[in-house]
Amino acid sequence: MKIGEVAERTALSIRSLRHYDELGLVSPSAHSPGGFRLYTEADVERLLLIRRMKPLGFSLDRMKDFCRALDTLGAGGGSAGGDVAGGEGQGARFDDDAATTISEIGAEATERLERLRKHLAYAEEFVEIIDRLS
DNA sequence: CTTCTAACA
DNA sequence: TGTTAGAA
């Protein structure tokens, strides 16, 4: 699907989508002969993942790290990507780094979520006050 | 009308 | 990130 539809489905601006593509955060899996970005369902899923991280305040670089780790862990799986006899020593190492990144970001996400909840509470208090005044 | 790139009140 | 110019 083209960028316009993706923007609607992900609630992300076309500007952001192009930006993410330039940064290599989420690039469309294909291009039309005319040069239009063509996204797949998988691309949209990745974009939705980005959307979920956004409110937690992760930097785009951090999101990129997360996606990369996810790909490393997902594609290689248990180093079943067709390794030759004895050639999986490195694969295990990459998987380990990826797993580490995932847990690091996971811990960071928990912290950021707590802060977000605290701020939400502040906002709710504000609205409470306003409602009483109205 | 939609998308693309590049650049900036 | 938004917006905008000019072209495809």
JSON list of C-alpha atoms (C1' of nucleotides) in Angstrom, two decimals:
[
{"chain": "A", "resi": 1, "resn": "MET", "atom": "CA", "xyz": [0.00, 0.00, 0.00]},
{"chain": "A", "resi": 2, "resn": "LYS", "atom": "CA", "xyz": [1.15, 3.54, -0.58]},
{"chain": "A", "resi": 3, "resn": "ILE", "atom": "CA", "xyz": [2.29, 5.98, 2.07]},
{"chain": "A", "resi": 4, "resn": "GLY", "atom": "CA", "xyz": [-1.03, 7.79, 2.29]},
{"chain": "A", "resi": 5, "resn": "GLU", "atom": "CA", "xyz": [-2.96, 4.72, 3.34]},
{"chain": "A", "resi": 6, "resn": "VAL", "atom": "CA", "xyz": [-0.22, 3.72, 5.74]},
{"chain": "A", "resi": 7, "resn": "ALA", "atom": "CA", "xyz": [-0.35, 7.16, 7.32]},
{"chain": "A", "resi": 8, "resn": "GLU", "atom": "CA", "xyz": [-4.08, 6.78, 7.92]},
{"chain": "A", "resi": 9, "resn": "ARG", "atom": "CA", "xyz": [-3.84, 3.27, 9.26]},
{"chain": "A", "resi": 10, "resn": "THR", "atom": "CA", "xyz": [-0.97, 4.07, 11.63]},
{"chain": "A", "resi": 11, "resn": "ALA", "atom": "CA", "xyz": [-2.03, 7.59, 12.58]},
{"chain": "A", "resi": 12, "resn": "LEU", "atom": "CA", "xyz": [1.52, 8.65, 11.77]},
{"chain": "A", "resi": 13, "resn": "SER", "atom": "CA", "xyz": [2.15, 11.62, 9.48]},
{"chain": "A", "resi": 14, "resn": "ILE", "atom": "CA", "xyz": [3.45, 11.08, 5.98]},
{"chain": "A", "resi": 15, "resn": "ARG", "atom": "CA", "xyz": [6.32, 13.34, 7.01]},
{"chain": "A", "resi": 16, "resn": "SER", "atom": "CA", "xyz": [7.24, 10.99, 9.85]},
{"chain": "A", "resi": 17, "resn": "LEU", "atom": "CA", "xyz": [6.95, 7.94, 7.62]},
{"chain": "A", "resi": 18, "resn": "ARG", "atom": "CA", "xyz": [9.42, 9.44, 5.15]},
{"chain": "A", "resi": 19, "resn": "HIS", "atom": "CA", "xyz": [11.68, 10.48, 8.01]},
{"chain": "A", "resi": 20, "resn": "TYR", "atom": "CA", "xyz": [11.71, 6.97, 9.45]},
{"chain": "A", "resi": 21, "resn": "ASP", "atom": "CA", "xyz": [12.56, 5.64, 6.02]},
{"chain": "A", "resi": 22, "resn": "GLU", "atom": "CA", "xyz": [15.51, 8.02, 5.69]},
{"chain": "A", "resi": 23, "resn": "LEU", "atom": "CA", "xyz": [16.81, 7.02, 9.10]},
{"chain": "A", "resi": 24, "resn": "GLY", "atom": "CA", "xyz": [16.44, 3.37, 8.21]},
{"chain": "A", "resi": 25, "resn": "LEU", "atom": "CA", "xyz": [14.06, 2.86, 11.12]},
{"chain": "A", "resi": 26, "resn": "VAL", "atom": "CA", "xyz": [11.24, 1.52, 8.96]},
{"chain": "A", "resi": 27, "resn": "SER", "atom": "CA", "xyz": [11.71, 1.33, 5.22]},
{"chain": "A", "resi": 28, "resn": "PRO", "atom": "CA", "xyz": [9.02, 0.22, 2.80]},
{"chain": "A", "resi": 29, "resn": "SER", "atom": "CA", "xyz": [9.63, -3.33, 1.54]},
{"chain": "A", "resi": 30, "resn": "ALA", "atom": "CA", "xyz": [9.23, -2.20, -2.06]},
{"chain": "A", "resi": 31, "resn": "HIS", "atom": "CA", "xyz": [8.92, 0.71, -4.44]},
{"chain": "A", "resi": 32, "resn": "SER", "atom": "CA", "xyz": [6.62, 1.24, -7.40]},
{"chain": "A", "resi": 33, "resn": "PRO", "atom": "CA", "xyz": [8.24, 1.73, -10.81]},
{"chain": "A", "resi": 34, "resn": "GLY", "atom": "CA", "xyz": [7.49, 5.40, -10.32]},
{"chain": "A", "resi": 35, "resn": "GLY", "atom": "CA", "xyz": [9.45, 5.57, -7.10]},
{"chain": "A", "resi": 36, "resn": "PHE", "atom": "CA", "xyz": [6.50, 5.50, -4.68]},
{"chain": "A", "resi": 37, "resn": "ARG", "atom": "CA", "xyz": [7.09, 3.81, -1.34]},
{"chain": "A", "resi": 38, "resn": "LEU", "atom": "CA", "xyz": [5.11, 0.57, -1.10]},
{"chain": "A", "resi": 39, "resn": "TYR", "atom": "CA", "xyz": [4.53, -0.81, 2.38]},
{"chain": "A", "resi": 40, "resn": "THR", "atom": "CA", "xyz": [3.55, -4.35, 3.29]},
{"chain": "A", "resi": 41, "resn": "GLU", "atom": "CA", "xyz": [1.41, -5.52, 6.19]},
{"chain": "A", "resi": 42, "resn": "ALA", "atom": "CA", "xyz": [4.64, -6.39, 8.04]},
{"chain": "A", "resi": 43, "resn": "ASP", "atom": "CA", "xyz": [5.87, -2.84, 7.52]},
{"chain": "A", "resi": 44, "resn": "VAL", "atom": "CA", "xyz": [2.69, -1.50, 9.05]},
{"chain": "A", "resi": 45, "resn": "GLU", "atom": "CA", "xyz": [3.11, -3.79, 12.05]},
{"chain": "A", "resi": 46, "resn": "ARG", "atom": "CA", "xyz": [6.59, -2.41, 12.58]},
{"chain": "A", "resi": 47, "resn": "LEU", "atom": "CA", "xyz": [5.22, 1.11, 12.30]},
{"chain": "A", "resi": 48, "resn": "LEU", "atom": "CA", "xyz": [2.61, 0.29, 14.92]},
{"chain": "A", "resi": 49, "resn": "LEU", "atom": "CA", "xyz": [5.43, -0.90, 17.14]},
{"chain": "A", "resi": 50, "resn": "ILE", "atom": "CA", "xyz": [7.07, 2.48, 16.69]},
{"chain": "A", "resi": 51, "resn": "ARG", "atom": "CA", "xyz": [3.80, 4.18, 17.52]},
{"chain": "A", "resi": 52, "resn": "ARG", "atom": "CA", "xyz": [3.64, 2.27, 20.78]},
{"chain": "A", "resi": 53, "resn": "MET", "atom": "CA", "xyz": [7.15, 3.31, 21.75]},
{"chain": "A", "resi": 54, "resn": "LYS", "atom": "CA", "xyz": [6.59, 6.94, 20.83]},
{"chain": "A", "resi": 55, "resn": "PRO", "atom": "CA", "xyz": [4.57, 7.95, 23.89]},
{"chain": "A", "resi": 56, "resn": "LEU", "atom": "CA", "xyz": [7.27, 6.46, 26.10]},
{"chain": "A", "resi": 57, "resn": "GLY", "atom": "CA", "xyz": [9.71, 9.00, 24.74]},
{"chain": "A", "resi": 58, "resn": "PHE", "atom": "CA", "xyz": [12.25, 6.64, 23.20]},
{"chain": "A", "resi": 59, "resn": "SER", "atom": "CA", "xyz": [14.65, 8.28, 20.75]},
{"chain": "A", "resi": 60, "resn": "LEU", "atom": "CA", "xyz": [14.38, 7.16, 17.14]},
{"chain": "A", "resi": 61, "resn": "ASP", "atom": "CA", "xyz": [17.85, 5.65, 17.50]},
{"chain": "A", "resi": 62, "resn": "ARG", "atom": "CA", "xyz": [16.65, 3.61, 20.46]},
{"chain": "A", "resi": 63, "resn": "MET", "atom": "CA", "xyz": [13.64, 2.41, 18.50]},
{"chain": "A", "resi": 64, "resn": "LYS", "atom": "CA", "xyz": [16.01, 1.46, 15.72]},
{"chain": "A", "resi": 65, "resn": "ASP", "atom": "CA", "xyz": [18.11, -0.56, 18.15]},
{"chain": "A", "resi": 66, "resn": "PHE", "atom": "CA", "xyz": [15.00, -2.32, 19.32]},
{"chain": "A", "resi": 67, "resn": "CYS", "atom": "CA", "xyz": [13.83, -3.18, 15.82]},
{"chain": "A", "resi": 68, "resn": "ARG", "atom": "CA", "xyz": [17.28, -4.40, 14.85]},
{"chain": "A", "resi": 69, "resn": "ALA", "atom": "CA", "xyz": [17.44, -6.63, 17.91]},
{"chain": "A", "resi": 70, "resn": "LEU", "atom": "CA", "xyz": [13.99, -7.88, 17.10]},
{"chain": "A", "resi": 71, "resn": "ASP", "atom": "CA", "xyz": [15.06, -8.78, 13.57]},
{"chain": "A", "resi": 72, "resn": "THR", "atom": "CA", "xyz": [18.20, -10.49, 14.78]},
{"chain": "A", "resi": 73, "resn": "LEU", "atom": "CA", "xyz": [16.26, -12.52, 17.28]},
{"chain": "A", "resi": 74, "resn": "GLY", "atom": "CA", "xyz": [13.39, -13.18, 14.93]},
{"chain": "A", "resi": 75, "resn": "ALA", "atom": "CA", "xyz": [15.16, -14.18, 11.70]},
{"chain": "A", "resi": 76, "resn": "GLY", "atom": "CA", "xyz": [17.93, -16.26, 13.23]},
{"chain": "A", "resi": 77, "resn": "GLY", "atom": "CA", "xyz": [15.68, -17.80, 15.85]},
{"chain": "A", "resi": 78, "resn": "GLY", "atom": "CA", "xyz": [17.71, -20.55, 17.49]},
{"chain": "A", "resi": 79, "resn": "SER", "atom": "CA", "xyz": [20.46, -20.15, 14.89]},
{"chain": "A", "resi": 80, "resn": "ALA", "atom": "CA", "xyz": [18.36, -22.26, 12.51]},
{"chain": "A", "resi": 81, "resn": "GLY", "atom": "CA", "xyz": [19.10, -20.07, 9.56]},
{"chain": "A", "resi": 82, "resn": "GLY", "atom": "CA", "xyz": [20.98, -22.77, 7.70]},
{"chain": "A", "resi": 83, "resn": "ASP", "atom": "CA", "xyz": [24.27, -22.73, 9.54]},
{"chain": "A", "resi": 84, "resn": "VAL", "atom": "CA", "xyz": [26.94, -25.09, 8.31]},
{"chain": "A", "resi": 85, "resn": "ALA", "atom": "CA", "xyz": [28.55, -27.61, 10.63]},
{"chain": "A", "resi": 86, "resn": "GLY", "atom": "CA", "xyz": [30.13, -25.69, 13.49]},
{"chain": "A", "resi": 87, "resn": "GLY", "atom": "CA", "xyz": [29.36, -22.28, 12.03]},
{"chain": "A", "resi": 88, "resn": "GLU", "atom": "CA", "xyz": [26.91, -20.99, 14.60]},
{"chain": "A", "resi": 89, "resn": "GLY", "atom": "CA", "xyz": [29.28, -19.64, 17.19]},
{"chain": "A", "resi": 90, "resn": "GLN", "atom": "CA", "xyz": [28.72, -16.07, 16.02]},
{"chain": "A", "resi": 91, "resn": "GLY", "atom": "CA", "xyz": [24.99, -16.48, 15.58]},
{"chain": "A", "resi": 92, "resn": "ALA", "atom": "CA", "xyz": [24.63, -17.30, 19.24]},
{"chain": "A", "resi": 93, "resn": "ARG", "atom": "CA", "xyz": [26.63, -14.20, 20.13]},
{"chain": "A", "resi": 94, "resn": "PHE", "atom": "CA", "xyz": [24.42, -11.93, 18.05]},
{"chain": "A", "resi": 95, "resn": "ASP", "atom": "CA", "xyz": [21.32, -13.47, 19.56]},
{"chain": "A", "resi": 96, "resn": "ASP", "atom": "CA", "xyz": [22.75, -12.82, 22.99]},
{"chain": "A", "resi": 97, "resn": "ASP", "atom": "CA", "xyz": [23.42, -9.16, 22.21]},
{"chain": "A", "resi": 98, "resn": "ALA", "atom": "CA", "xyz": [19.94, -8.84, 20.76]},
{"chain": "A", "resi": 99, "resn": "ALA", "atom": "CA", "xyz": [18.37, -10.42, 23.82]},
{"chain": "A", "resi": 100, "resn": "THR", "atom": "CA", "xyz": [20.36, -8.05, 26.02]},
{"chain": "A", "resi": 101, "resn": "THR", "atom": "CA", "xyz": [19.14, -5.05, 24.03]},
{"chain": "A", "resi": 102, "resn": "ILE", "atom": "CA", "xyz": [15.58, -6.26, 24.30]},
{"chain": "A", "resi": 103, "resn": "SER", "atom": "CA", "xyz": [15.74, -6.59, 28.07]},
{"chain": "A", "resi": 104, "resn": "GLU", "atom": "CA", "xyz": [17.51, -3.25, 28.44]},
{"chain": "A", "resi": 105, "resn": "ILE", "atom": "CA", "xyz": [14.85, -1.45, 26.48]},
{"chain": "A", "resi": 106, "resn": "GLY", "atom": "CA", "xyz": [12.24, -3.45, 28.33]},
{"chain": "A", "resi": 107, "resn": "ALA", "atom": "CA", "xyz": [13.52, -2.15, 31.65]},
{"chain": "A", "resi": 108, "resn": "GLU", "atom": "CA", "xyz": [13.72, 1.35, 30.24]},
{"chain": "A", "resi": 109, "resn": "ALA", "atom": "CA", "xyz": [10.16, 1.05, 28.99]},
{"chain": "A", "resi": 110, "resn": "THR", "atom": "CA", "xyz": [8.96, 0.17, 32.48]},
{"chain": "A", "resi": 111, "resn": "GLU", "atom": "CA", "xyz": [10.65, 3.24, 33.92]},
{"chain": "A", "resi": 112, "resn": "ARG", "atom": "CA", "xyz": [9.30, 5.52, 31.23]},
{"chain": "A", "resi": 113, "resn": "LEU", "atom": "CA", "xyz": [5.83, 4.08, 31.65]},
{"chain": "A", "resi": 114, "resn": "GLU", "atom": "CA", "xyz": [5.89, 4.91, 35.35]},
{"chain": "A", "resi": 115, "resn": "ARG", "atom": "CA", "xyz": [6.86, 8.48, 34.57]},
{"chain": "A", "resi": 116, "resn": "LEU", "atom": "CA", "xyz": [4.14, 8.70, 31.94]},
{"chain": "A", "resi": 117, "resn": "ARG", "atom": "CA", "xyz": [1.56, 7.44, 34.44]},
{"chain": "A", "resi": 118, "resn": "LYS", "atom": "CA", "xyz": [2.70, 10.03, 36.94]},
{"chain": "A", "resi": 119, "resn": "HIS", "atom": "CA", "xyz": [2.31, 12.80, 34.37]},
{"chain": "A", "resi": 120, "resn": "LEU", "atom": "CA", "xyz": [-1.09, 11.45, 33.36]},
{"chain": "A", "resi": 121, "resn": "ALA", "atom": "CA", "xyz": [-2.13, 11.65, 37.00]},
{"chain": "A", "resi": 122, "resn": "TYR", "atom": "CA", "xyz": [-1.05, 15.30, 37.06]},
{"chain": "A", "resi": 123, "resn": "ALA", "atom": "CA", "xyz": [-3.09, 16.00, 33.94]},
{"chain": "A", "resi": 124, "resn": "GLU", "atom": "CA", "xyz": [-6.12, 14.28, 35.44]},
{"chain": "A", "resi": 125, "resn": "GLU", "atom": "CA", "xyz": [-5.82, 16.35, 38.58]},
{"chain": "A", "resi": 126, "resn": "PHE", "atom": "CA", "xyz": [-5.78, 19.46, 36.46]},
{"chain": "A", "resi": 127, "resn": "VAL", "atom": "CA", "xyz": [-8.93, 18.45, 34.60]},
{"chain": "A", "resi": 128, "resn": "GLU", "atom": "CA", "xyz": [-10.59, 17.64, 37.92]},
{"chain": "A", "resi": 129, "resn": "ILE", "atom": "CA", "xyz": [-9.88, 21.16, 39.14]},
{"chain": "A", "resi": 130, "resn": "ILE", "atom": "CA", "xyz": [-11.17, 22.72, 35.95]},
{"chain": "A", "resi": 131, "resn": "ASP", "atom": "CA", "xyz": [-14.33, 20.64, 35.99]},
{"chain": "A", "resi": 132, "resn": "ARG", "atom": "CA", "xyz": [-15.10, 21.81, 39.50]},
{"chain": "A", "resi": 133, "resn": "LEU", "atom": "CA", "xyz": [-14.61, 25.42, 38.47]},
{"chain": "A", "resi": 134, "resn": "SER", "atom": "CA", "xyz": [-16.80, 25.03, 35.43]},
{"chain": "B", "resi": 1, "resn": "DC", "atom": "C1'", "xyz": [-5.41, 14.09, -6.72]},
{"chain": "B", "resi": 2, "resn": "DT", "atom": "C1'", "xyz": [-1.22, 11.59, -4.57]},
{"chain": "B", "resi": 3, "resn": "DT", "atom": "C1'", "xyz": [3.66, 11.09, -3.96]},
{"chain": "B", "resi": 4, "resn": "DC", "atom": "C1'", "xyz": [8.60, 12.60, -4.30]},
{"chain": "B", "resi": 5, "resn": "DT", "atom": "C1'", "xyz": [12.70, 15.45, -2.90]},
{"chain": "B", "resi": 6, "resn": "DA", "atom": "C1'", "xyz": [14.77, 19.27, -0.81]},
{"chain": "B", "resi": 7, "resn": "DA", "atom": "C1'", "xyz": [14.84, 23.17, 2.01]},
{"chain": "B", "resi": 8, "resn": "DC", "atom": "C1'", "xyz": [13.12, 26.69, 5.36]},
{"chain": "B", "resi": 9, "resn": "DA", "atom": "C1'", "xyz": [9.05, 31.60, 8.13]},
{"chain": "C", "resi": 1, "resn": "DT", "atom": "C1'", "xyz": [7.96, 17.66, 12.62]},
{"chain": "C", "resi": 2, "resn": "DG", "atom": "C1'", "xyz": [5.34, 20.87, 9.89]},
{"chain": "C", "resi": 3, "resn": "DT", "atom": "C1'", "xyz": [5.09, 23.04, 5.63]},
{"chain": "C", "resi": 4, "resn": "DT", "atom": "C1'", "xyz": [5.95, 24.25, 1.00]},
{"chain": "C", "resi": 5, "resn": "DA", "atom": "C1'", "xyz": [7.80, 24.60, -3.84]},
{"chain": "C", "resi": 6, "resn": "DG", "atom": "C1'", "xyz": [8.04, 22.41, -8.27]},
{"chain": "C", "resi": 7, "resn": "DA", "atom": "C1'", "xyz": [7.85, 18.08, -10.90]},
{"chain": "C", "resi": 8, "resn": "DA", "atom": "C1'", "xyz": [6.27, 13.33, -12.07]}
]
